CSV table of C-alpha atoms in Angstrom, one decimal:
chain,number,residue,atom,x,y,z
A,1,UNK,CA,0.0,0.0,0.0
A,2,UNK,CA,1.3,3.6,-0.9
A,3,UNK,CA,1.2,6.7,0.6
A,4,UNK,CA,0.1,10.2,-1.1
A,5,UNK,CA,0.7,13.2,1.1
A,6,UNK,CA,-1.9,15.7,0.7
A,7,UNK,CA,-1.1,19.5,1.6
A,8,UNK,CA,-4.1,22.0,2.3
A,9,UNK,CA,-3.1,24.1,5.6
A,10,UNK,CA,-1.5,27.0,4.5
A,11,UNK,CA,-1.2,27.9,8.0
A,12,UNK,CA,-1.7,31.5,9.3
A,13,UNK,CA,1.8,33.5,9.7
A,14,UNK,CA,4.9,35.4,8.2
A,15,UNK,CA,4.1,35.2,4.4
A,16,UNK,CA,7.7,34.9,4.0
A,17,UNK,CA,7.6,31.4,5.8
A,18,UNK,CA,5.0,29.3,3.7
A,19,UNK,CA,7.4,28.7,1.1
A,20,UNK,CA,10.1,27.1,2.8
A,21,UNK,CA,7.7,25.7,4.9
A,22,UNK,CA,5.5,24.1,2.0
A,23,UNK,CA,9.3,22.8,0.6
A,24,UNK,CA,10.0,20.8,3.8
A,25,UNK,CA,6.7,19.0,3.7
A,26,UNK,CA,7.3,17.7,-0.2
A,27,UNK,CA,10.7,17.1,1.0
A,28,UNK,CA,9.8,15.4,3.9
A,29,UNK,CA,7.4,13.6,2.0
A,30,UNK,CA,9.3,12.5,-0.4
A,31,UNK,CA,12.1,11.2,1.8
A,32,UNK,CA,10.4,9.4,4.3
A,33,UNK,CA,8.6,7.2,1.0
A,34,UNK,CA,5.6,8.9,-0.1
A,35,UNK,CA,4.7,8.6,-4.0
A,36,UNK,CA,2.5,11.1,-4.5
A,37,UNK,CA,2.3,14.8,-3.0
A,38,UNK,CA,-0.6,16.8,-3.5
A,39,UNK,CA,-2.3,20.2,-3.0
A,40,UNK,CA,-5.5,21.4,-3.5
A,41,UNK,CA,-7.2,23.8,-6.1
A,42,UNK,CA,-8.6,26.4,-4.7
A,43,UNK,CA,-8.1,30.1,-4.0
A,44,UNK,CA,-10.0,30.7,-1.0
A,45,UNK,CA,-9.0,28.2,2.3
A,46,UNK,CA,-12.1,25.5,2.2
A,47,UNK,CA,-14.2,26.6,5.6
A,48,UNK,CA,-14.7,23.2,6.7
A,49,UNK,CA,-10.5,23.3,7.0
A,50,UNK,CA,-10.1,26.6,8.5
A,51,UNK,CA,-11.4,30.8,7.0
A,52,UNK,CA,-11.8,31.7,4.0
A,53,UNK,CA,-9.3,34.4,4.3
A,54,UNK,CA,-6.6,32.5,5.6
A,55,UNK,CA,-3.7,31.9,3.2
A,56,UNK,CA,-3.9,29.9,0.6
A,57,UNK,CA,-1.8,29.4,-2.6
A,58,UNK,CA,-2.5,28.9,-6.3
A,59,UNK,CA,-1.8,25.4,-7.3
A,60,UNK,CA,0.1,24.8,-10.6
A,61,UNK,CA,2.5,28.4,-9.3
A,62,UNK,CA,3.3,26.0,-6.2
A,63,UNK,CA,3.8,22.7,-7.8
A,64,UNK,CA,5.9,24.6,-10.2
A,65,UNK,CA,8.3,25.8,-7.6
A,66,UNK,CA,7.8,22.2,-5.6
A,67,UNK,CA,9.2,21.1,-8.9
A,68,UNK,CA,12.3,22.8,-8.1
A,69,UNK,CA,12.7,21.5,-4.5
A,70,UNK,CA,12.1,17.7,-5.0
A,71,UNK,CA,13.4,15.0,-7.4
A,72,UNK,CA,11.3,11.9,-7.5
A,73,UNK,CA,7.9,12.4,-5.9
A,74,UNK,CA,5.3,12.8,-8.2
A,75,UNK,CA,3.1,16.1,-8.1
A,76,UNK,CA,-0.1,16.9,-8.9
A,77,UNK,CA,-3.8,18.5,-7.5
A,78,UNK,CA,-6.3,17.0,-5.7
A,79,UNK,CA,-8.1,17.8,-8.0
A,80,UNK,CA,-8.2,20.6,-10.6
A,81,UNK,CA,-11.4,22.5,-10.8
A,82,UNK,CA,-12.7,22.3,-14.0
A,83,UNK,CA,-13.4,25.8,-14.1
A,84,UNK,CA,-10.7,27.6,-13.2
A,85,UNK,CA,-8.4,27.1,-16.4
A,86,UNK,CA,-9.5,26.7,-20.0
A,87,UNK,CA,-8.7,23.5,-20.8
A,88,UNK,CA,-5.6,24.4,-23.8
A,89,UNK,CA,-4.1,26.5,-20.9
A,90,UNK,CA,-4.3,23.6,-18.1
A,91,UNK,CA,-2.6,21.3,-21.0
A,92,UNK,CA,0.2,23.1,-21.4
A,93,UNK,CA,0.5,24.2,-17.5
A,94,UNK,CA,0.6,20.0,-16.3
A,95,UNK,CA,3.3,19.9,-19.6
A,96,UNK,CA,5.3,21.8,-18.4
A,97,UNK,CA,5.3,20.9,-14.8
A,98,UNK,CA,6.1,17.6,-16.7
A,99,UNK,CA,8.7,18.8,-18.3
A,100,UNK,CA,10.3,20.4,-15.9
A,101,UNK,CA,9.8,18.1,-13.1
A,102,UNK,CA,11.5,15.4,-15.2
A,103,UNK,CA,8.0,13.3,-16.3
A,104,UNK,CA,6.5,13.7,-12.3
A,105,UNK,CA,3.1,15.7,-13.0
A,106,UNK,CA,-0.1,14.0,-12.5
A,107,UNK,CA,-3.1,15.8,-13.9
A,108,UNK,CA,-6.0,15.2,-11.2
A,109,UNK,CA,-9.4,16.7,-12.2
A,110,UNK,CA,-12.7,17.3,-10.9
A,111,UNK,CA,-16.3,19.2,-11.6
A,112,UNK,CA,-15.0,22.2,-9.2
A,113,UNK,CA,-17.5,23.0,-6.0
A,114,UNK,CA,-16.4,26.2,-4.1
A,115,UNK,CA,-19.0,28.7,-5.0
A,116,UNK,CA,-17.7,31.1,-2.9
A,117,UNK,CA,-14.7,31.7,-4.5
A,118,UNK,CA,-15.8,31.6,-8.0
A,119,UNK,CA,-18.8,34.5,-7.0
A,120,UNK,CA,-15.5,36.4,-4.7
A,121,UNK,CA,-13.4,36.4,-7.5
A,122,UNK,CA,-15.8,36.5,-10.9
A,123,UNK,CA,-14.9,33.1,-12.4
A,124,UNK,CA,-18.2,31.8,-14.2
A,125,UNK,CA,-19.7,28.8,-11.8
A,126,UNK,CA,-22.2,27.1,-14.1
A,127,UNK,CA,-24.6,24.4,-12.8
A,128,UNK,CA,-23.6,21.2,-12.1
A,129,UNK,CA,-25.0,19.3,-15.5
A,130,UNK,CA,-22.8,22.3,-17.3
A,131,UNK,CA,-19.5,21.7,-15.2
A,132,UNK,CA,-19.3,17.9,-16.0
A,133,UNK,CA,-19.9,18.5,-19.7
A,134,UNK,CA,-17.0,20.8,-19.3
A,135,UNK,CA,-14.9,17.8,-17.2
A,136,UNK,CA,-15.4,15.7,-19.7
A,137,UNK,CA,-14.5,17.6,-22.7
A,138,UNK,CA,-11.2,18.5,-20.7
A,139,UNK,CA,-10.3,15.5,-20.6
A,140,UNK,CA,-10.8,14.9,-24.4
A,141,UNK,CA,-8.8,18.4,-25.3
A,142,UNK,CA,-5.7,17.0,-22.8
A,143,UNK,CA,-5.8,13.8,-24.5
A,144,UNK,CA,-5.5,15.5,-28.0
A,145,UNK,CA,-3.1,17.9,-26.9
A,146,UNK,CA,-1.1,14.5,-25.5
A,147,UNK,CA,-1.1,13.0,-28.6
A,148,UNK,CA,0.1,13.5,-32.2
A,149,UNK,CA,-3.2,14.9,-33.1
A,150,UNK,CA,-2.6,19.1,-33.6
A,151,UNK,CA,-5.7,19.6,-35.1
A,152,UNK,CA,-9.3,21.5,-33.9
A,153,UNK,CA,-11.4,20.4,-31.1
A,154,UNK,CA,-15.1,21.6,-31.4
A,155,UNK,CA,-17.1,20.9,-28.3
A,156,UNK,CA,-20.3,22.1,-26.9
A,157,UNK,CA,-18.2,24.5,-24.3
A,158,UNK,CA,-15.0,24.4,-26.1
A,159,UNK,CA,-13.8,25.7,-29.1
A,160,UNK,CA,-9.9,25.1,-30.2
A,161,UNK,CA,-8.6,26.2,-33.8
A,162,UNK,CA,-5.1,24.2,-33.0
A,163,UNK,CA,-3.9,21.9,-30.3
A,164,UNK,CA,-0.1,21.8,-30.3
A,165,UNK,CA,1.5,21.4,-27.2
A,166,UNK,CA,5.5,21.5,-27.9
A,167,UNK,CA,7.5,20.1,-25.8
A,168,UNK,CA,5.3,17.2,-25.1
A,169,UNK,CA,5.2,15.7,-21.9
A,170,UNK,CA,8.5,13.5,-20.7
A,171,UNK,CA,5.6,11.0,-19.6
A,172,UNK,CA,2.1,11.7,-20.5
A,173,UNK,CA,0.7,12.7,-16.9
A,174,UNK,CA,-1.4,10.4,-15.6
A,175,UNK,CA,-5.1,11.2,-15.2
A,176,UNK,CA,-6.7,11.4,-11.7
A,177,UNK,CA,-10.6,11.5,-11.3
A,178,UNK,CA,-11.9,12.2,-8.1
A,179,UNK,CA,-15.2,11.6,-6.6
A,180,UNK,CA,-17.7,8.9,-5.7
A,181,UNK,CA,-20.8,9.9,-7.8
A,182,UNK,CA,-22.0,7.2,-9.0
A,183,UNK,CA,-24.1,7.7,-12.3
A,184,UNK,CA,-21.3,10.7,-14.1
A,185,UNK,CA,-18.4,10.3,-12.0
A,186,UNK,CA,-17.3,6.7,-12.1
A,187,UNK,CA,-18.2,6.8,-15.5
A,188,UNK,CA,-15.9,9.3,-16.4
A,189,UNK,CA,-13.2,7.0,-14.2
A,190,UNK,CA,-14.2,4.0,-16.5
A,191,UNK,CA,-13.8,6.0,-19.9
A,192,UNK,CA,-10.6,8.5,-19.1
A,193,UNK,CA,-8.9,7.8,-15.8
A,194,UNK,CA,-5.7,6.0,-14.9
A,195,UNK,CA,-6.3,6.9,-10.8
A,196,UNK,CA,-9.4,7.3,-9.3
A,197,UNK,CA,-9.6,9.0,-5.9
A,198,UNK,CA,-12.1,8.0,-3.7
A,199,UNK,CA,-13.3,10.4,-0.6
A,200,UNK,CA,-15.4,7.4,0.6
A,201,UNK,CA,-13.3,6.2,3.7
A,202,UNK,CA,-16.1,3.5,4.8
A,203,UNK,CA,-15.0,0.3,3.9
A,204,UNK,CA,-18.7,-1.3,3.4
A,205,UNK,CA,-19.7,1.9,1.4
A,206,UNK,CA,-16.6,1.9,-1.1
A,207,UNK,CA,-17.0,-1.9,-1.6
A,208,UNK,CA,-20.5,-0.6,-3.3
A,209,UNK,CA,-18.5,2.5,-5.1
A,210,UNK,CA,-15.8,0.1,-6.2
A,211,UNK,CA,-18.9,-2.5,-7.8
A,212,UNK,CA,-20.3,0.6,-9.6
A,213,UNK,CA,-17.0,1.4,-11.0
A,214,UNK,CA,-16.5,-2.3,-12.6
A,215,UNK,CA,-19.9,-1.7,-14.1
A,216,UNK,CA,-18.8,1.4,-15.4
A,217,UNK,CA,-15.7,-0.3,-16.8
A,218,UNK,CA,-17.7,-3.4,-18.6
A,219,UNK,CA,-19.6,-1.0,-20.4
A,220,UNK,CA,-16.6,1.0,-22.1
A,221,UNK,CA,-14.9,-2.6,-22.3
A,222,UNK,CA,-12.2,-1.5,-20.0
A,223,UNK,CA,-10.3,-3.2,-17.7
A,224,UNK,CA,-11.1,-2.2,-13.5
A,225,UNK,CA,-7.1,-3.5,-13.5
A,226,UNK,CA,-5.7,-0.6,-15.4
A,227,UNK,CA,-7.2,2.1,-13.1
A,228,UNK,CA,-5.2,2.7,-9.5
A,229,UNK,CA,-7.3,3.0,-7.0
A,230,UNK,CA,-7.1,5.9,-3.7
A,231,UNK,CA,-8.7,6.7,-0.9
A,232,UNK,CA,-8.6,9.9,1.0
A,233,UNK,CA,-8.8,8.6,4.9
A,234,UNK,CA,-9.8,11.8,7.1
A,235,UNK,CA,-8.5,10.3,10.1
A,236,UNK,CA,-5.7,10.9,12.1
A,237,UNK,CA,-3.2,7.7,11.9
A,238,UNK,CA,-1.4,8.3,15.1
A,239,UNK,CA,-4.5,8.5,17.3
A,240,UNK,CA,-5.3,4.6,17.2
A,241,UNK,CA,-2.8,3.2,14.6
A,242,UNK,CA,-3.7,-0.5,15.2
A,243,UNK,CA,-7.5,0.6,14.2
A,244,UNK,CA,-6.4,2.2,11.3
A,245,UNK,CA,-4.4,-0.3,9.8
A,246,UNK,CA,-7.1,-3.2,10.2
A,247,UNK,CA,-9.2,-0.4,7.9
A,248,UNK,CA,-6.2,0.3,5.3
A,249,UNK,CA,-6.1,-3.8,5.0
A,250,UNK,CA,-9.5,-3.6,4.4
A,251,UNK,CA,-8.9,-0.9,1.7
A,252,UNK,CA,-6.7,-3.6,0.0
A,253,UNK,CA,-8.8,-6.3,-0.1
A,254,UNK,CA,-10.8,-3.8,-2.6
A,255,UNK,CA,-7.8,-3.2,-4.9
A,256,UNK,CA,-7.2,0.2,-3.3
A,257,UNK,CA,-3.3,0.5,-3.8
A,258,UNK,CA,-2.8,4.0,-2.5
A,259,UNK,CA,-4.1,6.3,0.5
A,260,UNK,CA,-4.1,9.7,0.3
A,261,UNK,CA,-3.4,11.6,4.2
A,262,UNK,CA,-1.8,14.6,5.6
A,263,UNK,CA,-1.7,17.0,8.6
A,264,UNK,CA,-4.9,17.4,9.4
A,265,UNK,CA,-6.5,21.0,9.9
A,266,UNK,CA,-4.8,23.5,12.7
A,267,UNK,CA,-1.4,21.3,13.4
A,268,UNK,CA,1.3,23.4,13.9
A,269,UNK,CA,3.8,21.2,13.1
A,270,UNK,CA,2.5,19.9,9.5
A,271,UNK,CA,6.0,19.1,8.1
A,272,UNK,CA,7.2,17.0,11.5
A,273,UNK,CA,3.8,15.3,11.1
A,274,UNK,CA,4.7,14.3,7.4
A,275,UNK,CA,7.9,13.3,8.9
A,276,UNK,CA,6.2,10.8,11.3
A,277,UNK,CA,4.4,9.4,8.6
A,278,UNK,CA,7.4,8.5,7.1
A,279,UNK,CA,8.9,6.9,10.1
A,280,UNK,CA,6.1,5.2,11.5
A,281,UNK,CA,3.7,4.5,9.1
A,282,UNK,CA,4.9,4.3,5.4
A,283,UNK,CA,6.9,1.2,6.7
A,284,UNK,CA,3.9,-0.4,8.0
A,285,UNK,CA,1.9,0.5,4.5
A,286,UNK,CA,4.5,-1.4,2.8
A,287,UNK,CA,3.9,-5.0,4.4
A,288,UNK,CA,-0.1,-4.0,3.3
A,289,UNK,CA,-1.2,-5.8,0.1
């Protein structure tokens, strides 16, 4: 079983300190074992983690400069809105984290949620039925822009006259879908996804979620196999590691090969925390599966 780290506590402070800080933690978790380390999209702290005017910072700027900081970790966002970048713009910003990470970006995508920040800020926040048209057509435009294909893409929300991308990727960044929905969502896994990321952390419940998604996958004619499969677990592994290890084990037995974890809101100590997960229990992942 692997370990993502995932980073979302920009905590409150010295401006001048949430770099370094925010290069420890990838550091920390990529030295201690962790495959994957993540932020996520937004502009605005969520308010179930802490204020909306606490600090916060743009994703691809800081998995940019994360690229700088780390050498084998792979990087990505858990997950892009869909509305926050036109698609031929997201393209070439995961390329050229790709690029200039070495072939380490992953390109994780979902339908976007936060009105808040969208209404703060003036980014268009169309219904729900609108934003996963718009997912899905992402998805097709970063394909073509992935491939040798340069030519237009004409879609119901998007419009491209060309779709070069030079350089191309070092590796052709793996796609992450996240969510649980059952009738859009894990469809979208079965037809475009390499990862999906699960927020269902029940084991009973995700047995159900994991079903759906190998109905999904019969349909297209895919392969369940060729899709990793995360979880986000909420919980704190510290507080009663036994407990949470009988769950992870659990998660196994599903085919989930990766959980995704971090400090959880208000530590004050999020990089010795990621530091601890790679002493204590990264090791303990590693006999899991």
């Amino acid at each position: 079983m692997e370990l993502g780290v995932h980073f979302i506590d920009f905590l409150p402070g010295d401006p001048a300190a949430l770099g370094p800080t925010l290069a420890d933690a990838a550091t920390a978790a990529e030295y201690g074992g962790a495959t994957l380390f993540t932020l996520a999209d937004h502009l605005f702290q969520m308010e179930n983690v802490g204020r909306a005017d606490d600090p916060f910072l743009e994703g691809y700027t800081s998995l940019g400069f994360l690229a700088g900081r780390t050498s084998t970790i792979e990087l990505g966002l858990l997950v892009t809105g869909v509305t926050y970048r036109y698609p031929g713009l997201l393209a070439k910003a995961v390329t050229t984290l790709d690029v200039l990470s070495g072939g380490r970006s992953l390109l994780g995508l979902g339908a976007a949620w936060y009105d808040r920040e969208h209404i703060a800020l003036g980014i268009p926040y169309p219904p729900l039925s609108a934003r996963f048209e718009m997912l899905e057509e992402t998805l097709q435009i970063c394909a073509q822009m992935w491939s040798d294909d340069n030519g237009p893409y004409d879609g119901k929300h998007y419009r491209l006259a060309e779709t070069i991308c030079v350089p191309q990727p070092v590796r052709r960044p793996p796609v992450l879908i996240g969510g649980d929905g059952e009738r859009k969502t894990l469809r979208l896994v079965a037809q475009y996804a390499d990862v999906w990321n699960s927020t269902t952390s029940d084991p009973g419940e995700l047995q159900h979620k994991v079903d759906v998604l190998h109905r999904h996958c019969d349909a297209v004619g895919r392969d369940p196999a060729e899709i990793r499969k995360a979880v986000g677990v909420p919980a704190d592994p510290f507080a009663a590691p036994d407990e949470y290890l009988r769950t992870v084990e659990r998660y196994a037995a599903l085919g989930i090969g990766m959980i995704n974890a971090g400090p959880l809101p208000g530590n004050p100590d999020p990089v010795g925390f990621i530091r601890r997960l790679g002493d204590e229990l990264i090791p303990r992942l590693g006999e899991i599966g």
